[in-house]
Amino acid sequence: DIIKQYSAASGIDLGTYQPLDELDYTNNKINSYAVNLVGNASVRLWKGLQYLGTYGYSVSPTDMLYTQNNNAYSYRKQLLNNTMPGDPPTYLIPVDGEFYQPSNNNQRSWTVRNQLAYTYSGRDGNDLLSLQAGQEANERKTDTRQETIYGYDPQLESYPLLDYYTLNQGVFGTVGGYGGYVQQPFRETESVTRYNSYFALASYTLNRKYSIDGSWRRDHSNLFGSDVSAQNKPSYSMGGKWNLKGENFMSPVKWLDALALRGTYGITGNSPYLGSATVYDVLGAEQIPNYYYPVIGGPAYQLQSPQNSKLSWEATHTTNLAIDFGVLNNRLTGSIEYYHKSTTDLIGSAPVNYFTGSGSSTTNIGDLVNNGININLNSTNITTKDFSWQSGFVFGHNTNKLVKYQIPQSYENAPYFKLGGSPTVGYSLNSLFAYRYAGLNNVGDPLVYLANGKTTGNSSVPTGTDLKFMGTTTPKFNGSINNFFRYKQFDLSVNITYTLGGVMRRDVNTFYSGMVTTTNDLGGNINVDFLNRWQKPGDEKITNIPRYQAFGNYSDFYPNADINVISSSYLKLNEATLAYNLDNATVRWLNIQSATLRLQVNNILLWKANKYGIDPEFAGTQYGARGIPVGQHTITLGANINF
């Protein structure tokens, strides 16, 4: 009935919706190409010493065209909000024609690299020395331009003019309630990133058993502050390797084919993303219309990016210790690696004094520690004339802890801060917190436990300390299992991936008040758990799902309860490929060099720890949203023919 009322008042058909037709109502064309020119120079200066130069230039223009038919449901809803009631109604955007949006993106970049390299080999290869030093500079410039036209007629190549001034102020009293938000007719952006770097590398191997190496690099960039302390932060690394198998005392160990110990320590940097901070205050024009904040004073400027000359590299100090081995004539090889990473000056957004003209700024806000283990095993299980079987196993384990994070704010102890996955000092990144659920009271309202053991149904009472740490949405364990089989002309490869030790919220009923028949989008679905909600006294003994009331206050106790946190562990067949290689006689008869026929299947979920049919790979782990699994259970047939 509501949809019929809106349709009658606006003259717009809102009752027709066919998902397959919607696919035909939009069209997106992309035309792009790339040209890369690279030149290399090599000049021998002296014995073992040479100059190496690399010079590159690339352009990559892209033209895009997005069109949408006026029959598209999203356009009809926008038209509804821009229709003034009357007889006949007045439309603020065109009813006829199509939404037409051409745009282009042009990228240009250049690179110059100058390098001196020296190599030395002495004592029949028992002394190996390599030295390198150089400079590199590069720049990347991106220009974008976008035009937006409403009511475009592709036959006449014409369109009506809109009253952007009125639309820009926001329009109230439309059939849909309020409107005026339309995209600007023209938008143009330009971004430039520059790096200037100096680097040096050195390595030395003695008697083919002892190796040491080191590297040093210093980068200057326009992506972070101009202050000397921010620019001049070098990254470096050093490492060593001991080939134990080459020692004389290892000669009696015949079953051991390879054994080496290695270790490295280094510092790497991570620069801010483009546009996150600027060396100077940058003003931006108030061009985007917004009916919540109409530009009643006319054209204006706002502080788009405040100056931050102190913004520095995000630095990661990494220590690696590993052992490499091979046994049984190298039929089993592998490595075991331990790493410790300490990241300082994490880059993020932090609140600043409002008198600066901005509420937040990109800055260096904290420190993070990571520890982990990686294990890689490769085996040759069977090898005969007609049949072979090889396997690979990868295992990774990681834990992390946030040890410092900006200046503590009062709101960080509010439940919503932790429930939303915001960084919390003393816990892992992507930690998941939940209310300690205490069931329902006798009128169907949810209750939670506080840290002191008492219960409450008042959503304003709990604080962050009353929440329960459930784990992390980032899996603690992950890896893969690979097998490759060959029988005569047939090849079969199977790759299985797994993730273990993570948690996620499951999607539950979140509809407890308001109108049942509609949402703000004139559509939407209600979770099936709505049928199992509390409906009469006594139901609190058989259900945990709160009651529904047409008019009432919404509580997030149940959606964010600990009983709705489940495991996100799963096992998936990432890829399985069966190939047939044509024999030599057939290849000669066809007068080709080689040919392979291939059947491939991808992304089949073999096992999941949850019982709710949720594929964790497509789940909103923090918020309990279930995504649509795309690209799953795909089957591909192919042929590779070489002439």
mmCIF file with all atom_site columns, C-alpha atoms in Angstrom, residues 42 65 68 75 93 98 209 226 249 295 333 336 386 391 411 454 485 504 506 523 530 552 559-560 595:
data_model
loop_
_atom_site.group_PDB
_atom_site.id
_atom_site.type_symbol
_atom_site.label_atom_id
_atom_site.label_alt_id
_atom_site.label_comp_id
_atom_site.label_asym_id
_atom_site.label_entity_id
_atom_site.label_seq_id
_atom_site.pdbx_PDB_ins_code
_atom_site.Cartn_x
_atom_site.Cartn_y
_atom_site.Cartn_z
_atom_site.occupancy
_atom_site.B_iso_or_equiv
_atom_site.pdbx_formal_charge
_atom_site.auth_seq_id
_atom_site.auth_comp_id
_atom_site.auth_asym_id
_atom_site.auth_atom_id
_atom_site.pdbx_PDB_model_num
ATOM 1  C CA . SER A 1 42  ? 75.591 -0.699  -18.924 1.00 0.00 ? 42  SER A CA 1
ATOM 2  C CA . LEU A 1 65  ? 31.467 5.422   -19.694 1.00 0.00 ? 65  LEU A CA 1
ATOM 3  C CA . GLN A 1 68  ? 21.913 3.915   -16.449 1.00 0.00 ? 68  GLN A CA 1
ATOM 4  C CA . TYR A 1 75  ? 17.085 5.880   -10.519 1.00 0.00 ? 75  TYR A CA 1
ATOM 5  C CA . ILE A 1 93  ? 15.578 15.794  -12.427 1.00 0.00 ? 93  ILE A CA 1
ATOM 6  C CA . GLU A 1 98  ? 19.420 8.197   -19.176 1.00 0.00 ? 98  GLU A CA 1
ATOM 7  C CA . LYS A 1 209 ? 79.703 -21.863 3.814   1.00 0.00 ? 209 LYS A CA 1
ATOM 8  C CA . SER A 1 226 ? 58.920 18.116  5.336   1.00 0.00 ? 226 SER A CA 1
ATOM 9  C CA . PHE A 1 249 ? 82.090 -32.682 10.916  1.00 0.00 ? 249 PHE A CA 1
ATOM 10 C CA . VAL A 1 295 ? 25.482 25.882  1.793   1.00 0.00 ? 295 VAL A CA 1
ATOM 11 C CA . THR A 1 333 ? 63.037 -30.408 1.917   1.00 0.00 ? 333 THR A CA 1
ATOM 12 C CA . ILE A 1 336 ? 61.204 -23.491 9.686   1.00 0.00 ? 336 ILE A CA 1
ATOM 13 C CA . ASP A 1 386 ? 54.835 -43.458 -15.596 1.00 0.00 ? 386 ASP A CA 1
ATOM 14 C CA . SER A 1 391 ? 53.340 -32.759 -2.021  1.00 0.00 ? 391 SER A CA 1
ATOM 15 C CA . TYR A 1 411 ? 35.115 7.492   24.406  1.00 0.00 ? 411 TYR A CA 1
ATOM 16 C CA . LYS A 1 454 ? 25.023 -8.048  38.074  1.00 0.00 ? 454 LYS A CA 1
ATOM 17 C CA . PHE A 1 485 ? 50.136 -36.252 -9.515  1.00 0.00 ? 485 PHE A CA 1
ATOM 18 C CA . MET A 1 504 ? 33.250 -13.771 13.718  1.00 0.00 ? 504 MET A CA 1
ATOM 19 C CA . ARG A 1 506 ? 26.982 -14.435 12.829  1.00 0.00 ? 506 ARG A CA 1
ATOM 20 C CA . GLY A 1 523 ? 12.393 -2.973  0.206   1.00 0.00 ? 523 GLY A CA 1
ATOM 21 C CA . PHE A 1 530 ? 12.506 -13.077 13.515  1.00 0.00 ? 530 PHE A CA 1
ATOM 22 C CA . GLY A 1 552 ? 10.355 1.201   21.107  1.00 0.00 ? 552 GLY A CA 1
ATOM 23 C CA . PRO A 1 559 ? 23.326 -8.831  17.956  1.00 0.00 ? 559 PRO A CA 1
ATOM 24 C CA . ASN A 1 560 ? 26.578 -8.157  19.841  1.00 0.00 ? 560 ASN A CA 1
ATOM 25 C CA . ALA A 1 595 ? 48.970 -29.093 -26.791 1.00 0.00 ? 595 ALA A CA 1
#
